[in-house]
Coordinates of C-alpha atoms in Angstrom, one line a residue:
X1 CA 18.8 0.9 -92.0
X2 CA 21.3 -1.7 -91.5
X3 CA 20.6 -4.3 -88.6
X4 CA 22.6 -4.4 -86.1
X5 CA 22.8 -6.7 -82.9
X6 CA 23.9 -3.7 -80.7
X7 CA 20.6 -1.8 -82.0
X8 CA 18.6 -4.7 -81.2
X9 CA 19.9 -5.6 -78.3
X10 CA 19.5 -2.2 -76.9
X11 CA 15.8 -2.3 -78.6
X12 CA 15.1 -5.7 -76.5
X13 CA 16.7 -4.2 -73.3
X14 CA 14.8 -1.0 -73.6
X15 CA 12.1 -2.7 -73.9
X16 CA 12.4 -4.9 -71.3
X17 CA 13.0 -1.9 -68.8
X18 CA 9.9 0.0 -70.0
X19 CA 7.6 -3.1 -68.7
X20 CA 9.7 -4.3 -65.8
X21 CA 8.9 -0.6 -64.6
X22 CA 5.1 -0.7 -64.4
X23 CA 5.4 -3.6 -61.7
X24 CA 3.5 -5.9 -63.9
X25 CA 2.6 -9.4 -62.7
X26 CA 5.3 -11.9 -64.0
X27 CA 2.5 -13.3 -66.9
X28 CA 1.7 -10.0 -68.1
X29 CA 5.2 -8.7 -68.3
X30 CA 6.2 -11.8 -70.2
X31 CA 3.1 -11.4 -72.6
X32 CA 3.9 -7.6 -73.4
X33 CA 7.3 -9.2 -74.4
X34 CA 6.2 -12.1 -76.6
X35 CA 4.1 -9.3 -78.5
X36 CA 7.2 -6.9 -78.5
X37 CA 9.6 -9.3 -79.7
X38 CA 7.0 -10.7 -82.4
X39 CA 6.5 -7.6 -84.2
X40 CA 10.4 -7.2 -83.9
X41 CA 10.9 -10.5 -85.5
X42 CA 8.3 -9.5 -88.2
X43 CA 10.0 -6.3 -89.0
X44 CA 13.4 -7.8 -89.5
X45 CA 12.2 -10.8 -91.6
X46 CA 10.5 -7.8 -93.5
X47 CA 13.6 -6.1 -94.4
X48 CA 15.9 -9.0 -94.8
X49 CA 13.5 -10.3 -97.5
X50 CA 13.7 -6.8 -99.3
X51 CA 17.0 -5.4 -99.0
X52 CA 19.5 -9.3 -98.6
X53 CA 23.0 -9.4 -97.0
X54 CA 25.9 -7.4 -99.3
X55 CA 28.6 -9.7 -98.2
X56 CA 28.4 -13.7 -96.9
X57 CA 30.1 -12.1 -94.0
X58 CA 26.8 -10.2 -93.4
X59 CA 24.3 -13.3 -93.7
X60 CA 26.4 -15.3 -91.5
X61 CA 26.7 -13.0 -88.7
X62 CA 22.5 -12.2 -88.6
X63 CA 21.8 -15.7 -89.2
X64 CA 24.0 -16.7 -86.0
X65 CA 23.6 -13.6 -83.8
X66 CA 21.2 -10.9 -84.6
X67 CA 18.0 -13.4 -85.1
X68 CA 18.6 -15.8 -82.7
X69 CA 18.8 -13.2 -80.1
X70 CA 15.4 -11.9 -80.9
X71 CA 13.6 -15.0 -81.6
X72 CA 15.2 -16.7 -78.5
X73 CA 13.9 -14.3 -76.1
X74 CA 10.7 -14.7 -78.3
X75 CA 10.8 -18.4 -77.5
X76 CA 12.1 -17.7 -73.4
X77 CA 9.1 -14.9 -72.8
X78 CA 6.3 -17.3 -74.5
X79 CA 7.1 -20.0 -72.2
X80 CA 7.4 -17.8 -69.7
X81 CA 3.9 -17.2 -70.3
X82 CA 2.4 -20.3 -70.7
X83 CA 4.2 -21.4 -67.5
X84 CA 3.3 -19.2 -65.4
X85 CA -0.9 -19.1 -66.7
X86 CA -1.1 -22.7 -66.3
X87 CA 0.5 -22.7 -62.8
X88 CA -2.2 -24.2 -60.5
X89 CA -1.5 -22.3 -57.4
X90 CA 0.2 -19.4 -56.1
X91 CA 2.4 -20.9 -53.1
X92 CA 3.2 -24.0 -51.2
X93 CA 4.5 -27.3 -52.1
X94 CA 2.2 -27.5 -55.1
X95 CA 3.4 -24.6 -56.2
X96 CA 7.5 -25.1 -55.9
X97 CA 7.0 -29.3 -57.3
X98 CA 5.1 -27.4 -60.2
X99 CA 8.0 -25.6 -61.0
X100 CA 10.3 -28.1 -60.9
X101 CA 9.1 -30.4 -63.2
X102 CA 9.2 -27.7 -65.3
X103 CA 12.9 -27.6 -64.6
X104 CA 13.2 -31.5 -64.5
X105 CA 11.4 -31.7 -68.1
X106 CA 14.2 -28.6 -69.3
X107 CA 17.0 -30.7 -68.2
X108 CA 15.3 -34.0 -70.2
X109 CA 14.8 -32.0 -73.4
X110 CA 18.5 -30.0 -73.3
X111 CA 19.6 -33.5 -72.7
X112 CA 17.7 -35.4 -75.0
X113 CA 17.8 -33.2 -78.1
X114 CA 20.6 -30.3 -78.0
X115 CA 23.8 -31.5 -75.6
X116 CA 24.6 -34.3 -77.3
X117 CA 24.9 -33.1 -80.8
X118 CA 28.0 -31.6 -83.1
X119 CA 26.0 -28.8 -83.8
X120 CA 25.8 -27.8 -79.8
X121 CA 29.4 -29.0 -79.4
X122 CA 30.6 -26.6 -82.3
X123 CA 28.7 -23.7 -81.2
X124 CA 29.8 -23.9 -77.3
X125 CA 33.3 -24.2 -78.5
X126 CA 33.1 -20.8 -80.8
X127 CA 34.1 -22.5 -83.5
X128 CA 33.8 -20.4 -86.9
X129 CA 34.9 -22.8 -89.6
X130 CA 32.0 -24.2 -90.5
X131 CA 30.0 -20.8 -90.2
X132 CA 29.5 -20.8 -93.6
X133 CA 27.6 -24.2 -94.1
X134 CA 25.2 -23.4 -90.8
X135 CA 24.8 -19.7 -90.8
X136 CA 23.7 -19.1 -95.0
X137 CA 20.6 -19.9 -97.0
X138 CA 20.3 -22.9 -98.8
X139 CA 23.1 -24.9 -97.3
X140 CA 20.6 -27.3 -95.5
X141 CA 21.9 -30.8 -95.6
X142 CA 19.2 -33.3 -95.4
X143 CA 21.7 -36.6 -95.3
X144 CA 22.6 -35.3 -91.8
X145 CA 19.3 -36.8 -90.4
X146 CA 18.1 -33.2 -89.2
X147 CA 14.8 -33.0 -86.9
X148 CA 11.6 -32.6 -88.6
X149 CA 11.5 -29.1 -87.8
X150 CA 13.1 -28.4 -90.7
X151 CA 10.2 -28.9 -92.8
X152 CA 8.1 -26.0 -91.1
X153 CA 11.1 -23.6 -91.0
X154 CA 10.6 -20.8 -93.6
X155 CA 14.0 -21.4 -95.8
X156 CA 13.9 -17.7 -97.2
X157 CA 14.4 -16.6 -93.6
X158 CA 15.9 -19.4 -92.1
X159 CA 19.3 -21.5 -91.9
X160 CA 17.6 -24.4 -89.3
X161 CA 20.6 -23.8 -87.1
X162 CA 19.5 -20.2 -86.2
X163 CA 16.7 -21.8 -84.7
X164 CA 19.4 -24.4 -83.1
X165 CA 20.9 -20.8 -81.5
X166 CA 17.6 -19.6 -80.9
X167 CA 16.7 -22.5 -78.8
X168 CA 19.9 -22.9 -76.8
X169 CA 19.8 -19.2 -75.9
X170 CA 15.9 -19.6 -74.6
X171 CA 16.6 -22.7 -72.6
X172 CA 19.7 -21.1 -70.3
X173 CA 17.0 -18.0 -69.9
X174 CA 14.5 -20.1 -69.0
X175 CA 16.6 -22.3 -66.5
X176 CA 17.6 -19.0 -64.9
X177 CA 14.0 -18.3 -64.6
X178 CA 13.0 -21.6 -62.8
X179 CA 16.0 -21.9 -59.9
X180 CA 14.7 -18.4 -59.1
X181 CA 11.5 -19.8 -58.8
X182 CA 12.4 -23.0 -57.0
X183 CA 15.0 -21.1 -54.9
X184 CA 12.7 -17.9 -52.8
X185 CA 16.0 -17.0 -51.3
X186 CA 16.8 -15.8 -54.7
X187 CA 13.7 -14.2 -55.4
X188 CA 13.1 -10.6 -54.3
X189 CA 9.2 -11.1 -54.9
X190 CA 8.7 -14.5 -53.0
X191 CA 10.5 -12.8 -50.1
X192 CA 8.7 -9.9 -50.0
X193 CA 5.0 -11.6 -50.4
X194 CA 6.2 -14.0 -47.6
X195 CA 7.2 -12.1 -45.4
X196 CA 10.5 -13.7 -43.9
X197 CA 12.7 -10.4 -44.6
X198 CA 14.8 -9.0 -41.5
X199 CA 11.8 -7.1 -39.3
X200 CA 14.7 -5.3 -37.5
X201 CA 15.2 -3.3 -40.3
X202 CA 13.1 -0.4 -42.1
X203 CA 13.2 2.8 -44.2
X204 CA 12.5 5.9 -42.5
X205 CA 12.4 8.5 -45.1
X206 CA 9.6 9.2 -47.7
X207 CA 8.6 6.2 -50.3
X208 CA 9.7 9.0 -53.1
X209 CA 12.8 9.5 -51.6
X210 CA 13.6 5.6 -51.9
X211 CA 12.1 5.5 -55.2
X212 CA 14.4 8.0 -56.1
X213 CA 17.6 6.4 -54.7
X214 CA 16.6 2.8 -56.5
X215 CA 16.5 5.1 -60.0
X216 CA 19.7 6.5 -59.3
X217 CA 21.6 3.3 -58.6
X218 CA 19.5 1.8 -61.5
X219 CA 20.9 4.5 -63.5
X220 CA 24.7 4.5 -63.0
X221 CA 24.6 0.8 -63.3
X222 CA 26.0 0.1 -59.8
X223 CA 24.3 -3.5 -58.7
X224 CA 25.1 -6.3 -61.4
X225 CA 27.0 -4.1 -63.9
X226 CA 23.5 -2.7 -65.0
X227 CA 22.2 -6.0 -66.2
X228 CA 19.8 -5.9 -63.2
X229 CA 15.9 -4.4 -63.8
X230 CA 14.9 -1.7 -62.2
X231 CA 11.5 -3.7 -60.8
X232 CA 14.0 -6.4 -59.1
X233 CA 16.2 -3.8 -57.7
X234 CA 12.9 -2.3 -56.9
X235 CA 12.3 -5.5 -55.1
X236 CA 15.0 -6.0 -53.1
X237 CA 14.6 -2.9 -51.9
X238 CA 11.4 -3.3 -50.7
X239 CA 12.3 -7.0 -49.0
X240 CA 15.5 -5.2 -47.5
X241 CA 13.7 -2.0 -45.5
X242 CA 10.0 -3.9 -45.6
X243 CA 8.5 -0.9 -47.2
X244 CA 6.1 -1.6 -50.3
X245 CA 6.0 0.3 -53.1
X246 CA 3.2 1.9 -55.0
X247 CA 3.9 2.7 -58.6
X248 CA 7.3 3.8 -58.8
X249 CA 7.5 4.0 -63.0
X250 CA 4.6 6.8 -62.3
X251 CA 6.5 8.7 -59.2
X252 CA 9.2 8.4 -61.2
X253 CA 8.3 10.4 -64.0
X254 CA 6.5 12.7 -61.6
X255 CA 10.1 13.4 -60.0
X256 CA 11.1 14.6 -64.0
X257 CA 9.0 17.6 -63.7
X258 CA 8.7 18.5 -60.5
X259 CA 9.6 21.7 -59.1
X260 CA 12.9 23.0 -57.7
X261 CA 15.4 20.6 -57.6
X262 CA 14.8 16.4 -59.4
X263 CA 17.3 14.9 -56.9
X264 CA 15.9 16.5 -54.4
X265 CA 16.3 13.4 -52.3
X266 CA 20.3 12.8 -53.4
X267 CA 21.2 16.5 -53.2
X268 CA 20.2 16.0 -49.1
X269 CA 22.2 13.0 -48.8
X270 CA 25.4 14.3 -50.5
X271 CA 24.9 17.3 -48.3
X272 CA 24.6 14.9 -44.9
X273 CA 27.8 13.4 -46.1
X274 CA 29.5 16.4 -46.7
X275 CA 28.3 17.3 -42.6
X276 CA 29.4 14.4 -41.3
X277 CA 33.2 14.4 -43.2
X278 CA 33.8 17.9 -41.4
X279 CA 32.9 16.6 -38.0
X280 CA 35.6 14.3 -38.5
X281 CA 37.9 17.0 -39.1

């Protein structure tokens, strides 16, 4: 089966969605993806070392797309993990100066070792022409001083500047993933455990029925162009009407065979609409 990044893409995503859903704590979730992506990794390596590239063309595009989208959310989730099991509390000033040294030590390494060089200035600038010397096998250059990682790289699976990709496309995730950390106002979660939400403000129907209006929105990719999880849009749900959630991958799927009508929930509101337009008329 030829690889793809739109298949793996939609392989990471999917993924992604099946363990955001279970409402995991932010360790475990990155843990489930570390092994995910792992096995992915391993799989891919397996087939490009049996079936090769057919065309340059081929080898250059994996080398500088497909794998360093896979083993740069490899690298993202792993750190993800190891920050968040060696975080010595759960709240307070300890907790946000925690994370950001971790943000402070991001910003010295990004500065320190990928910003400055031609390899980061030709990649930002989506440059192609030298594609050919970066992105195949066996084009290493050792006279351009490379870092010693290049000596514990596997060179029938690796270029050294997929790892170069891999890298840069880890660090922007995982700088995302500490201003949301250092910043609660842009964290559902921190919101919701602290308490801070609007009071004035609350959901009166059933949880299911809320449940059920979060999947539908989730579905038709209405809040961030779909790239949002369903657990954060979960979230701010929850932070928005002050109404906690129990397990809403579980309700969820209890909704799928339910009785009568699934949308039991939307049917009423498109109904209530419907109501209200004729009393305008």
């Amino acid at each position: 089966m030829e690889i793809t990044l739109s298949k793996i893409l939609l392989q990471i995503r999917h993924q992604e969605d099946k363990v955001s859903s279970q409402m995991m704590r932010t360790s475990e979730e990155a843990y489930e993806m570390t092994i995910f992506l792992r096995e992915m990794l391993c799989s891919v390596k397996s087939s490009v070392l049996q079936t090769g590239f057919k065309d340059e063309q081929q080898e250059v595009d994996f080398f500088k797309n497909i794998k360093p989208e896979i083993l740069g959310k490899l690298i993202y989730y792993n750190k993800v993990f190891r920050i968040e099991t060696t975080c010595p509390v759960s709240n307070g000033k300890m907790y946000y100066a925690y994370f950001e040294n971790e943000l402070k030590n991001l910003k010295s390494e990004y500065k320190d070792s990928i910003c400055n060089t031609d390899f980061y200035k030709y990649y930002r600038a989506g440059r192609t022409d030298r594609d050919h010397t970066y992105f195949r096998l066996g084009q290493i250059n050792y006279h351009d001083g490379l870092n010693s990682g290049v000596f514990e790289i596997d060179l029938n699976f690796s270029t050294y500047y997929d790892n170069r990709v891999a890298h840069i496309i880890a660090n922007e995730l995982l700088y995302n993933y500490l201003l949301t950390k250092i910043n609660p106002e842009e964290n559902p979660e921190m919101v919701l455990i602290s308490g801070d939400a609007n009071m004035d403000i609350s959901w009166t129907n059933s949880q299911n029925a809320l449940i059920e209006l979060i999947y539908a929105i989730y579905a038709s990719n209405s809040v961030s162009y779909g790239k949002i999880g369903i657990k954060k849009l979960a979230l701010i749900f929850q932070v928005l009407f002050q109404t906690p959630l129990n397990d809403i991958h579980h309700a969820f799927h209890r909704m799928k065979t339910r009785s009568g009508s699934r949308t039991a929930f939307l049917d009423q509101l498109k109904n209530s609409l419907e109501e209200y337009m004729d009393k305008d008329l």
